[in-house]
Amino acid sequence: MKPSRQLPLLLFLLKAVSSYLLASRAYELHRDEYLYLNYGQHLAWGYLEVPPLTALQSWVTLALGGGWFWVKFWPVLWGSLTVYLVARAVQRLGGGAWAVLVAGLCYLVSAYARLNFLFQPNSFEVFAFTLACYLLICYQQEARPRYLYALGVGLGLALLNKYSALFFIAALGVGLLLTPARRVLATRAFWLSAALGLALWLPNLLWQLRHGIPFRHHMQLLHDTQLVNVSVADFWQDQLVTCLPALWLWVPGLLALLLSQALRPYRAVGLIYCGGLLILTVLHGKSYYALGYYPILFAAGAVWWEMQLSRWPRTGRVLRPLLLLLPLAVSVPVYPLLFTLNPPARMIEVGKRYRSMGVLRWEDGQDHPLPQDYADMLGWQEMADKTWQAYQALPAATRARTLILTANYGQAGAINYFNRHRDLPAAHSFNGSYLFWFPDSTARSWQHIMIVDDEPDESLNARFQQVHRAGEVQNPYAREKGTLITVGSGPDQAILQQINQEHRQALAQWGKF
């Protein structure tokens, strides 16, 4: 008899509903989300940060009004589908209802609770990697070509989502070559699947080649500014902490896939984890890059535990309910860090308990009242509204000839998002993909330059006939607190040429544009 899909569907719904209910609306969107939403207004086959799949989601979101619910819809959807796949994988591996619940709960209370709340490419990546492993399990049980075709589509979309999918594909190749699953390489369906995945990725691949592979510059920037600071010890320490509520589950799951006789047919899945984590270790990848490799281990671990407990019925009757409660008990103390349950004022008080864990330490190396991610979700609408008010105060005759120039993509994205229904020129930046969207009009047409910057350059004031401070972000909890909105009217040729030169130089660093 086929296992019931009601329990996996229940976990799907629980994930979807809880993601919305456990979020305080005192917070706005995250800095990165504003950038990705701006993609939806500039559809293309490539961007400087990530491939175009996120842009398509952004376009749909904006077409539906762009409200908070629809922005969060995508990460919540991919997270809910992932927990559904984990539950189905348990059933595929022979697990019962208890194993399904254990694996599902561990997913719900691990780092994915935070990950699946932010509109970023990461949630789809976790879903895509989990789907690939699930389909590999299905194919090992039933060698049907449809599973391989679905695998090709899934990995093709994963490549359209994030380039780190290349590491997963490399690990998948290693897993296949080192196990009897290599037989699939001799099938026509496998190569058709590979061709299908490549065809999906091809437009973005051609975009990269046509523009001199800007991905290389992006990786170099990441290495020089962030990855160089990631040590092997810290990376592996984070692997233990990130999914701490499920540590007792995924470690046996990995060992069972690699060593146990019962799960031996699926050893390639365990080797995918080993290969993927080895690549990330060598490349000094960030800790969260590995999150896509764990959900399938939850499924294997739950099945292994159920098999062990079935051998000791009396012990099992005691341990089963205790193990169900274990992930909840471990995660309750850190719930305020997994969900935006508490508004900022309350979170400042709660956050003091976690100071020793380093969660209040920002990129500047200093402790702050709020975790950086929380502070990155505040002050944006205030900034956007004050930018709009400053624009409205300009003379009507010359107002339209205003350049809004911001210091970073978060500022530009937030101004564009909150003013999307207002007659305001788009905000621009020399940061990331905003380099593509810089206005084509000649510099001489600008009568006003509105500068939004947390560290304004006072020496530029001499380049304008008139300068005044039009606003300042005052939200005491925001990371952008103190960001100034400065309006310069009557810019001279020197600053107009400087802006054009900085734009050309910044864009040239990325490739052929």
Short mmCIF file of C-alpha atoms in Angstrom, two decimals:
data_model
loop_
_atom_site.label_atom_id
_atom_site.label_comp_id
_atom_site.label_asym_id
_atom_site.label_seq_id
_atom_site.Cartn_x
_atom_site.Cartn_y
_atom_site.Cartn_z
CA MET A 1 0.00 0.00 0.00
CA LYS A 2 1.31 3.43 -0.94
CA PRO A 3 2.05 5.73 2.02
CA SER A 4 -0.49 8.46 2.62
CA ARG A 5 0.45 11.92 1.45
CA GLN A 6 -1.76 13.62 4.02
CA LEU A 7 1.02 13.97 6.60
CA PRO A 8 3.50 15.54 4.13
CA LEU A 9 0.72 17.92 3.03
CA LEU A 10 0.03 18.77 6.67
CA LEU A 11 3.69 19.67 7.16
CA PHE A 12 3.54 21.76 3.98
CA LEU A 13 0.61 23.73 5.38
CA LEU A 14 2.16 24.03 8.83
CA LYS A 15 5.31 25.50 7.32
CA ALA A 16 3.37 27.94 5.14
CA VAL A 17 1.03 29.19 7.86
CA SER A 18 3.62 29.41 10.65
CA SER A 19 5.99 31.43 8.44
CA TYR A 20 3.42 34.22 8.21
CA LEU A 21 2.05 33.98 11.74
CA LEU A 22 5.44 34.07 13.47
CA ALA A 23 6.48 37.37 11.88
CA SER A 24 6.09 40.79 13.45
CA ARG A 25 4.94 43.38 10.94
CA ALA A 26 7.00 45.94 12.83
CA TYR A 27 9.77 44.96 10.42
CA GLU A 28 9.99 45.97 6.78
CA LEU A 29 11.70 44.00 4.03
CA HIS A 30 15.38 43.12 4.24
CA ARG A 31 18.04 45.17 2.42
CA ASP A 32 18.71 42.39 -0.11
CA GLU A 33 15.02 41.93 -0.89
CA TYR A 34 14.75 45.44 -2.30
CA LEU A 35 17.53 44.69 -4.78
CA TYR A 36 15.92 41.47 -5.97
CA LEU A 37 12.53 43.17 -6.30
CA ASN A 38 14.11 45.79 -8.57
CA TYR A 39 15.12 42.96 -10.90
CA GLY A 40 11.44 42.57 -11.73
CA GLN A 41 11.44 46.00 -13.38
CA HIS A 42 14.49 45.11 -15.50
CA LEU A 43 13.96 41.59 -16.84
CA ALA A 44 17.08 40.19 -18.48
CA TRP A 45 18.95 36.92 -18.93
CA GLY A 46 21.59 37.93 -16.44
CA TYR A 47 22.50 40.16 -13.52
CA LEU A 48 25.74 40.91 -11.76
CA GLU A 49 24.77 39.14 -8.55
CA VAL A 50 22.70 36.09 -9.54
CA PRO A 51 21.06 34.46 -12.60
CA PRO A 52 17.55 35.54 -13.71
CA LEU A 53 15.15 33.14 -11.94
CA THR A 54 14.73 35.50 -8.99
CA ALA A 55 13.88 38.32 -11.41
CA LEU A 56 10.96 36.33 -12.80
CA GLN A 57 9.58 35.86 -9.29
CA SER A 58 10.04 39.58 -8.68
CA TRP A 59 8.15 40.43 -11.87
CA VAL A 60 5.20 38.27 -10.78
CA THR A 61 5.33 39.79 -7.27
CA LEU A 62 5.20 43.34 -8.61
CA ALA A 63 2.43 42.39 -11.06
CA LEU A 64 0.41 41.24 -8.04
CA GLY A 65 0.93 44.59 -6.33
CA GLY A 66 4.27 43.95 -4.63
CA GLY A 67 2.81 43.74 -1.13
CA TRP A 68 4.53 42.15 1.85
CA PHE A 69 2.49 38.94 1.52
CA TRP A 70 3.54 38.39 -2.09
CA VAL A 71 7.20 39.21 -1.45
CA LYS A 72 7.30 36.55 1.26
CA PHE A 73 5.21 34.13 -0.81
CA TRP A 74 8.21 32.79 -2.73
CA PRO A 75 10.57 31.82 0.10
CA VAL A 76 7.61 30.44 2.04
CA LEU A 77 6.53 28.40 -1.00
CA TRP A 78 9.98 26.92 -1.60
CA GLY A 79 10.39 26.17 2.11
CA SER A 80 6.99 24.48 2.28
CA LEU A 81 7.75 22.39 -0.80
CA THR A 82 11.09 21.40 0.72
CA VAL A 83 9.55 20.08 3.92
CA TYR A 84 7.01 18.22 1.77
CA LEU A 85 9.85 16.59 -0.16
CA VAL A 86 11.63 15.67 3.07
CA ALA A 87 8.47 13.95 4.30
CA ARG A 88 8.00 12.13 0.99
CA ALA A 89 11.65 11.06 1.02
CA VAL A 90 11.09 9.50 4.44
CA GLN A 91 8.20 7.53 3.03
CA ARG A 92 10.22 6.54 -0.04
CA LEU A 93 12.96 5.20 2.23
CA GLY A 94 10.46 3.10 4.16
CA GLY A 95 9.77 5.36 7.13
CA GLY A 96 6.42 5.61 8.89
CA ALA A 97 4.41 8.47 10.36
CA TRP A 98 6.77 8.97 13.32
CA ALA A 99 9.80 9.30 11.05
CA VAL A 100 7.90 11.75 8.81
CA LEU A 101 7.03 13.93 11.81
CA VAL A 102 10.56 13.88 13.23
CA ALA A 103 12.18 14.85 9.92
CA GLY A 104 9.55 17.52 9.25
CA LEU A 105 9.83 19.08 12.70
CA CYS A 106 13.62 19.20 12.49
CA TYR A 107 13.33 21.11 9.23
CA LEU A 108 10.74 23.51 10.67
CA VAL A 109 12.86 24.54 13.67
CA SER A 110 16.33 24.60 12.11
CA ALA A 111 17.99 27.47 10.25
CA TYR A 112 15.46 27.10 7.44
CA ALA A 113 12.92 28.95 9.57
CA ARG A 114 15.01 32.09 9.03
CA LEU A 115 16.16 31.27 5.51
CA ASN A 116 12.65 30.65 4.19
CA PHE A 117 11.46 34.06 5.35
CA LEU A 118 13.76 36.17 3.18
CA PHE A 119 13.13 36.74 -0.53
CA GLN A 120 16.53 35.61 -1.76
CA PRO A 121 17.74 32.84 -4.11
CA ASN A 122 18.71 30.64 -1.13
CA SER A 123 15.29 29.11 -0.47
CA PHE A 124 14.90 27.87 -4.03
CA GLU A 125 18.43 26.47 -3.93
CA VAL A 126 17.62 24.36 -0.86
CA PHE A 127 14.44 23.16 -2.56
CA ALA A 128 16.25 22.33 -5.81
CA PHE A 129 19.04 20.36 -4.10
CA THR A 130 16.52 18.44 -2.00
CA LEU A 131 14.43 17.72 -5.11
CA ALA A 132 17.48 16.39 -6.93
CA CYS A 133 18.31 13.98 -4.10
CA TYR A 134 14.67 12.92 -3.83
CA LEU A 135 14.50 12.18 -7.55
CA LEU A 136 17.73 10.19 -7.33
CA ILE A 137 16.14 8.05 -4.60
CA CYS A 138 13.04 7.60 -6.75
CA TYR A 139 15.14 6.53 -9.74
CA GLN A 140 17.07 4.02 -7.65
CA GLN A 141 13.74 2.45 -6.70
CA GLU A 142 12.12 2.70 -10.12
CA ALA A 143 14.40 3.29 -13.10
CA ARG A 144 11.88 5.44 -14.93
CA PRO A 145 13.17 8.11 -17.32
CA ARG A 146 10.67 10.66 -16.01
CA TYR A 147 12.68 10.99 -12.80
CA LEU A 148 15.81 11.81 -14.78
CA TYR A 149 13.96 14.33 -16.93
CA ALA A 150 12.63 15.99 -13.79
CA LEU A 151 16.18 15.99 -12.40
CA GLY A 152 17.41 17.78 -15.51
CA VAL A 153 14.71 20.43 -15.26
CA GLY A 154 15.34 20.91 -11.54
CA LEU A 155 19.09 21.36 -11.96
CA GLY A 156 18.60 23.61 -14.98
CA LEU A 157 16.38 25.87 -12.89
CA ALA A 158 18.90 25.65 -10.04
CA LEU A 159 21.55 27.04 -12.42
CA LEU A 160 19.16 29.84 -13.35
CA ASN A 161 18.83 30.56 -9.64
CA LYS A 162 22.42 30.52 -8.28
CA TYR A 163 25.76 29.55 -9.77
CA SER A 164 26.58 27.55 -6.65
CA ALA A 165 24.43 24.84 -8.24
CA LEU A 166 27.56 24.00 -10.23
CA PHE A 167 29.15 22.76 -6.99
CA PHE A 168 26.15 20.55 -6.31
CA ILE A 169 26.25 19.14 -9.84
CA ALA A 170 29.96 18.36 -9.40
CA ALA A 171 29.19 16.59 -6.11
CA LEU A 172 26.35 14.69 -7.81
CA GLY A 173 28.78 13.52 -10.49
CA VAL A 174 31.18 12.27 -7.83
CA GLY A 175 28.37 10.46 -6.02
CA LEU A 176 27.30 8.70 -9.19
CA LEU A 177 30.81 7.73 -10.32
CA LEU A 178 31.79 6.23 -6.94
CA THR A 179 28.70 4.00 -6.56
CA PRO A 180 26.81 1.44 -8.66
CA ALA A 181 24.43 4.28 -9.49
CA ARG A 182 26.97 5.10 -12.22
CA ARG A 183 24.94 2.75 -14.43
CA VAL A 184 22.63 5.66 -15.09
CA LEU A 185 25.41 7.30 -17.11
CA ALA A 186 24.95 4.65 -19.79
CA THR A 187 21.28 5.48 -20.33
CA ARG A 188 19.87 7.68 -23.07
CA ALA A 189 17.49 9.30 -20.59
CA PHE A 190 20.39 10.60 -18.49
CA TRP A 191 22.00 12.45 -21.37
CA LEU A 192 18.67 13.80 -22.54
CA SER A 193 18.15 15.02 -18.99
CA ALA A 194 21.57 16.69 -19.01
CA ALA A 195 20.77 18.33 -22.36
CA LEU A 196 17.45 19.56 -20.98
CA GLY A 197 19.15 21.14 -17.97
CA LEU A 198 21.80 22.75 -20.16
CA ALA A 199 19.16 24.11 -22.54
CA LEU A 200 17.39 25.81 -19.63
CA TRP A 201 20.62 27.38 -18.42
CA LEU A 202 21.96 28.22 -21.89
CA PRO A 203 20.51 31.76 -22.26
CA ASN A 204 22.15 32.84 -19.01
CA LEU A 205 25.39 31.03 -19.90
CA LEU A 206 25.50 32.90 -23.23
CA TRP A 207 24.82 36.16 -21.39
CA GLN A 208 27.81 35.47 -19.15
CA LEU A 209 30.08 34.67 -22.11
CA ARG A 210 28.90 37.69 -24.08
CA HIS A 211 29.74 40.01 -21.20
CA GLY A 212 33.14 38.56 -20.35
CA ILE A 213 31.88 36.31 -17.50
CA PRO A 214 31.10 38.94 -14.82
CA PHE A 215 30.57 36.01 -12.43
CA ARG A 216 34.37 35.84 -12.05
CA HIS A 217 34.51 39.43 -10.78
CA HIS A 218 31.60 38.74 -8.42
CA MET A 219 33.43 35.73 -6.98
CA GLN A 220 36.64 37.76 -6.65
CA LEU A 221 34.79 40.48 -4.76
CA LEU A 222 33.23 37.86 -2.49
CA HIS A 223 36.61 36.26 -1.89
CA ASP A 224 38.41 39.52 -1.15
CA THR A 225 35.75 41.07 1.08
CA GLN A 226 34.02 38.12 2.75
CA LEU A 227 35.17 34.59 1.94
CA VAL A 228 38.79 35.35 2.80
CA ASN A 229 37.63 35.80 6.38
CA VAL A 230 35.93 32.38 6.54
CA SER A 231 38.16 29.82 8.26
CA VAL A 232 37.74 26.08 7.89
CA ALA A 233 37.24 25.73 11.64
CA ASP A 234 34.51 28.37 11.71
CA PHE A 235 32.81 26.85 8.66
CA TRP A 236 32.57 23.41 10.25
CA GLN A 237 31.63 24.78 13.64
CA ASP A 238 28.73 26.53 11.95
CA GLN A 239 27.70 23.27 10.27
CA LEU A 240 27.14 21.82 13.73
CA VAL A 241 25.32 24.89 15.05
CA THR A 242 23.18 25.85 12.05
CA CYS A 243 21.07 22.70 12.20
CA LEU A 244 21.64 22.06 15.90
CA PRO A 245 18.06 20.86 16.63
CA ALA A 246 18.60 18.18 13.97
CA LEU A 247 22.22 17.29 14.72
CA TRP A 248 21.16 13.99 16.28
CA LEU A 249 19.22 13.27 13.09
CA TRP A 250 21.40 14.31 10.15
CA VAL A 251 24.67 12.79 11.43
CA PRO A 252 23.18 9.25 11.73
CA GLY A 253 21.40 9.93 8.44
CA LEU A 254 24.68 10.63 6.66
CA LEU A 255 26.40 7.61 8.23
CA ALA A 256 23.44 5.39 7.38
CA LEU A 257 23.53 6.46 3.73
CA LEU A 258 27.25 5.77 3.55
CA LEU A 259 27.52 2.62 5.65
CA SER A 260 24.25 0.87 6.46
CA GLN A 261 23.05 -2.09 4.42
CA ALA A 262 19.43 -0.93 4.45
CA LEU A 263 20.21 2.42 2.78
CA ARG A 264 23.16 1.24 0.72
CA PRO A 265 21.31 1.67 -2.64
CA TYR A 266 21.23 5.42 -1.93
CA ARG A 267 24.90 5.84 -1.01
CA ALA A 268 25.30 8.36 -3.84
CA VAL A 269 23.09 10.76 -1.89
CA GLY A 270 25.44 10.60 1.10
CA LEU A 271 28.43 11.16 -1.17
CA ILE A 272 26.75 14.27 -2.61
CA TYR A 273 26.93 15.76 0.88
CA CYS A 274 30.59 14.76 1.26
CA GLY A 275 31.56 16.14 -2.14
CA GLY A 276 29.57 19.35 -1.78
CA LEU A 277 30.92 20.16 1.67
CA LEU A 278 34.46 19.36 0.57
CA ILE A 279 34.18 21.84 -2.31
CA LEU A 280 32.76 24.54 -0.03
CA THR A 281 35.51 23.92 2.52
CA VAL A 282 38.26 24.27 -0.07
CA LEU A 283 36.69 27.43 -1.55
CA HIS A 284 36.04 28.97 1.89
CA GLY A 285 32.31 29.13 1.24
CA LYS A 286 29.97 30.80 3.67
CA SER A 287 28.30 28.53 6.18
CA TYR A 288 24.79 28.93 4.77
CA TYR A 289 25.95 27.80 1.31
CA ALA A 290 25.75 24.25 2.67
CA LEU A 291 22.12 24.39 3.82
CA GLY A 292 20.82 22.73 0.67
CA TYR A 293 22.68 19.51 1.48
CA TYR A 294 21.03 18.77 4.83
CA PRO A 295 17.26 18.24 4.39
CA ILE A 296 17.65 14.88 2.65
CA LEU A 297 19.88 13.76 5.54
CA PHE A 298 17.00 14.55 7.92
CA ALA A 299 14.90 12.03 5.99
CA ALA A 300 17.59 9.34 6.09
CA GLY A 301 18.27 9.95 9.79
CA ALA A 302 14.58 9.68 10.70
CA VAL A 303 14.33 6.35 8.89
CA TRP A 304 17.48 5.07 10.60
CA TRP A 305 16.18 6.02 14.05
CA GLU A 306 12.84 4.37 13.34
CA MET A 307 14.59 1.17 12.32
CA GLN A 308 16.68 1.17 15.50
CA LEU A 309 13.71 1.83 17.77
CA SER A 310 11.69 -0.92 16.12
CA ARG A 311 14.26 -3.40 17.43
CA TRP A 312 13.59 -2.37 21.03
CA PRO A 313 9.81 -1.94 21.33
CA ARG A 314 9.79 -1.04 25.03
CA THR A 315 12.59 1.50 24.71
CA GLY A 316 10.96 2.81 21.56
CA ARG A 317 7.69 3.58 23.33
CA VAL A 318 9.58 5.90 25.66
CA LEU A 319 12.05 7.40 23.18
CA ARG A 320 9.65 8.11 20.32
CA PRO A 321 7.73 10.92 22.07
CA LEU A 322 10.92 12.24 23.68
CA LEU A 323 12.70 12.44 20.33
CA LEU A 324 9.69 14.20 18.83
CA LEU A 325 9.96 16.86 21.53
CA LEU A 326 13.76 17.12 21.35
CA PRO A 327 14.03 19.47 18.33
CA LEU A 328 11.36 21.72 19.85
CA ALA A 329 13.12 21.79 23.20
CA VAL A 330 16.48 22.63 21.63
CA SER A 331 15.07 25.38 19.41
CA VAL A 332 12.76 27.16 21.89
CA PRO A 333 15.61 29.11 23.55
CA VAL A 334 16.65 30.58 20.16
CA TYR A 335 13.16 31.11 18.71
CA PRO A 336 13.60 34.93 18.76
CA LEU A 337 16.53 34.46 16.38
CA LEU A 338 14.65 32.12 14.04
CA PHE A 339 11.46 34.17 13.74
CA THR A 340 10.88 37.92 13.86
CA LEU A 341 8.51 37.41 16.77
CA ASN A 342 9.50 40.46 18.77
CA PRO A 343 9.28 44.09 17.60
CA PRO A 344 12.55 46.06 17.79
CA ALA A 345 12.18 47.52 21.30
CA ARG A 346 11.39 44.11 22.75
CA MET A 347 14.07 42.41 20.64
CA ILE A 348 16.72 44.69 22.14
CA GLU A 349 15.90 43.37 25.59
CA VAL A 350 15.66 39.76 24.41
CA GLY A 351 18.86 40.07 22.37
CA LYS A 352 20.96 40.75 25.46
CA ARG A 353 20.64 37.06 26.35
CA TYR A 354 22.44 36.09 23.14
CA ARG A 355 25.32 38.55 23.25
CA SER A 356 27.80 35.81 24.15
CA MET A 357 26.74 33.89 21.01
CA GLY A 358 27.95 36.76 18.82
CA VAL A 359 24.56 37.39 17.23
CA LEU A 360 24.76 41.11 18.04
CA ARG A 361 28.10 41.51 16.26
CA TRP A 362 27.84 43.27 12.90
CA GLU A 363 30.20 43.37 9.92
CA ASP A 364 32.11 46.19 11.62
CA GLY A 365 33.12 43.77 14.37
CA GLN A 366 31.20 45.69 17.04
CA ASP A 367 28.19 44.64 19.10
CA HIS A 368 24.96 46.54 18.49
CA PRO A 369 21.55 46.52 20.21
CA LEU A 370 19.90 44.46 17.42
CA PRO A 371 21.23 41.62 15.25
CA GLN A 372 22.35 43.00 11.91
CA ASP A 373 19.63 41.22 9.92
CA TYR A 374 16.95 42.79 12.10
CA ALA A 375 18.43 46.28 11.79
CA ASP A 376 18.55 45.70 8.04
CA MET A 377 14.74 45.46 8.02
CA LEU A 378 14.08 48.91 9.48
CA GLY A 379 14.08 52.54 8.38
CA TRP A 380 13.56 51.93 4.68
CA GLN A 381 10.08 53.38 4.30
CA GLU A 382 11.12 56.45 6.28
CA MET A 383 14.01 56.93 3.85
CA ALA A 384 11.78 56.43 0.81
CA ASP A 385 9.09 58.82 2.09
CA LYS A 386 11.61 61.53 2.91
CA THR A 387 13.15 61.13 -0.55
CA TRP A 388 9.70 61.61 -2.08
CA GLN A 389 9.05 64.68 0.06
CA ALA A 390 12.40 66.19 -0.94
CA TYR A 391 11.57 65.58 -4.59
CA GLN A 392 8.15 67.20 -4.23
CA ALA A 393 9.79 70.29 -2.73
CA LEU A 394 11.83 70.89 -5.90
CA PRO A 395 10.61 73.44 -8.50
CA ALA A 396 7.95 71.81 -10.67
CA ALA A 397 9.56 73.02 -13.90
CA THR A 398 12.88 71.24 -13.29
CA ARG A 399 11.79 68.46 -10.93
CA ALA A 400 11.78 65.75 -13.58
CA ARG A 401 15.46 66.39 -14.34
CA THR A 402 16.61 64.96 -11.00
CA LEU A 403 19.18 62.22 -10.52
CA ILE A 404 18.69 60.22 -7.33
CA LEU A 405 22.05 58.69 -6.46
CA THR A 406 22.44 56.35 -3.48
CA ALA A 407 25.43 54.79 -1.77
CA ASN A 408 24.25 51.18 -1.94
CA TYR A 409 21.71 48.84 -3.52
CA GLY A 410 19.57 48.66 -0.38
CA GLN A 411 18.94 52.39 -0.39
CA ALA A 412 18.20 52.47 -4.13
CA GLY A 413 15.95 49.43 -3.96
CA ALA A 414 13.96 50.66 -0.96
CA ILE A 415 13.37 54.10 -2.51
CA ASN A 416 12.17 52.46 -5.73
CA TYR A 417 9.99 49.92 -3.94
CA PHE A 418 8.11 52.26 -1.62
CA ASN A 419 7.72 54.88 -4.35
CA ARG A 420 6.70 52.41 -7.06
CA HIS A 421 3.22 53.98 -7.32
CA ARG A 422 4.50 57.57 -7.22
CA ASP A 423 5.81 59.76 -10.02
CA LEU A 424 9.40 59.69 -8.81
CA PRO A 425 12.49 59.07 -10.97
CA ALA A 426 14.17 55.77 -10.22
CA ALA A 427 16.94 55.81 -7.65
CA HIS A 428 20.35 54.68 -8.88
CA SER A 429 23.62 53.44 -7.45
CA PHE A 430 27.09 52.37 -8.57
CA ASN A 431 26.49 49.20 -6.57
CA GLY A 432 25.88 45.84 -8.29
CA SER A 433 23.30 45.49 -11.07
CA TYR A 434 22.23 49.11 -10.65
CA LEU A 435 25.19 49.84 -12.93
CA PHE A 436 23.08 48.43 -15.78
CA TRP A 437 20.13 50.65 -15.05
CA PHE A 438 21.91 53.98 -14.88
CA PRO A 439 20.04 56.59 -16.93
CA ASP A 440 21.05 56.96 -20.57
CA SER A 441 20.18 60.64 -20.72
CA THR A 442 23.10 63.08 -21.03
CA ALA A 443 24.53 64.44 -17.82
CA ARG A 444 23.80 68.03 -18.84
CA SER A 445 20.05 67.45 -18.42
CA TRP A 446 20.33 66.98 -14.67
CA GLN A 447 19.27 70.08 -12.79
CA HIS A 448 19.20 68.46 -9.36
CA ILE A 449 21.18 65.61 -7.84
CA MET A 450 19.71 64.02 -4.76
CA ILE A 451 22.39 62.13 -2.82
CA VAL A 452 21.32 59.47 -0.31
CA ASP A 453 24.35 58.39 1.69
CA ASP A 454 25.20 57.30 5.23
CA GLU A 455 28.67 58.85 4.78
CA PRO A 456 28.15 61.90 2.55
CA ASP A 457 31.17 63.61 0.99
CA GLU A 458 31.03 67.21 2.17
CA SER A 459 33.60 68.29 -0.44
CA LEU A 460 30.99 67.79 -3.17
CA ASN A 461 28.93 70.72 -1.88
CA ALA A 462 31.14 73.17 -3.74
CA ARG A 463 30.07 71.56 -7.02
CA PHE A 464 26.49 72.89 -6.72
CA GLN A 465 24.94 76.31 -6.88
CA GLN A 466 22.79 75.39 -3.90
CA VAL A 467 22.88 72.53 -1.40
CA HIS A 468 20.53 71.66 1.42
CA ARG A 469 19.84 68.73 3.71
CA ALA A 470 16.35 67.50 2.93
CA GLY A 471 16.04 64.65 5.42
CA GLU A 472 17.68 62.09 7.65
CA VAL A 473 16.76 58.55 8.70
CA GLN A 474 15.97 58.80 12.38
CA ASN A 475 14.66 55.31 13.20
CA PRO A 476 16.81 54.49 16.25
CA TYR A 477 16.78 50.76 15.51
CA ALA A 478 17.71 50.94 11.80
CA ARG A 479 21.12 50.11 10.45
CA GLU A 480 20.61 53.09 8.12
CA LYS A 481 20.08 55.46 11.05
CA GLY A 482 21.75 58.77 10.22
CA THR A 483 21.61 58.31 6.45
CA LEU A 484 21.24 61.78 4.95
CA ILE A 485 19.25 62.96 1.96
CA THR A 486 21.10 65.87 0.40
CA VAL A 487 19.76 67.85 -2.57
CA GLY A 488 22.23 69.70 -4.76
CA SER A 489 20.81 72.07 -7.39
CA GLY A 490 22.70 73.49 -10.33
CA PRO A 491 25.54 70.94 -10.55
CA ASP A 492 28.67 72.03 -12.39
CA GLN A 493 30.28 70.11 -15.25
CA ALA A 494 32.99 68.69 -13.00
CA ILE A 495 30.61 66.66 -10.85
CA LEU A 496 28.57 65.57 -13.87
CA GLN A 497 31.74 64.28 -15.53
CA GLN A 498 32.82 62.64 -12.27
CA ILE A 499 29.53 60.76 -12.02
CA ASN A 500 29.79 59.52 -15.60
CA GLN A 501 33.41 58.51 -15.13
CA GLU A 502 32.70 56.61 -11.90
CA HIS A 503 29.84 54.80 -13.59
CA ARG A 504 31.97 53.75 -16.59
CA GLN A 505 34.86 52.63 -14.39
CA ALA A 506 32.63 50.64 -12.04
CA LEU A 507 30.89 48.88 -14.93
CA ALA A 508 34.15 48.12 -16.75
CA GLN A 509 35.40 46.13 -13.74
CA TRP A 510 32.66 43.55 -14.30
CA GLY A 511 33.44 42.60 -17.88
CA LYS A 512 32.49 43.65 -21.39
CA PHE A 513 29.76 46.27 -21.19
#
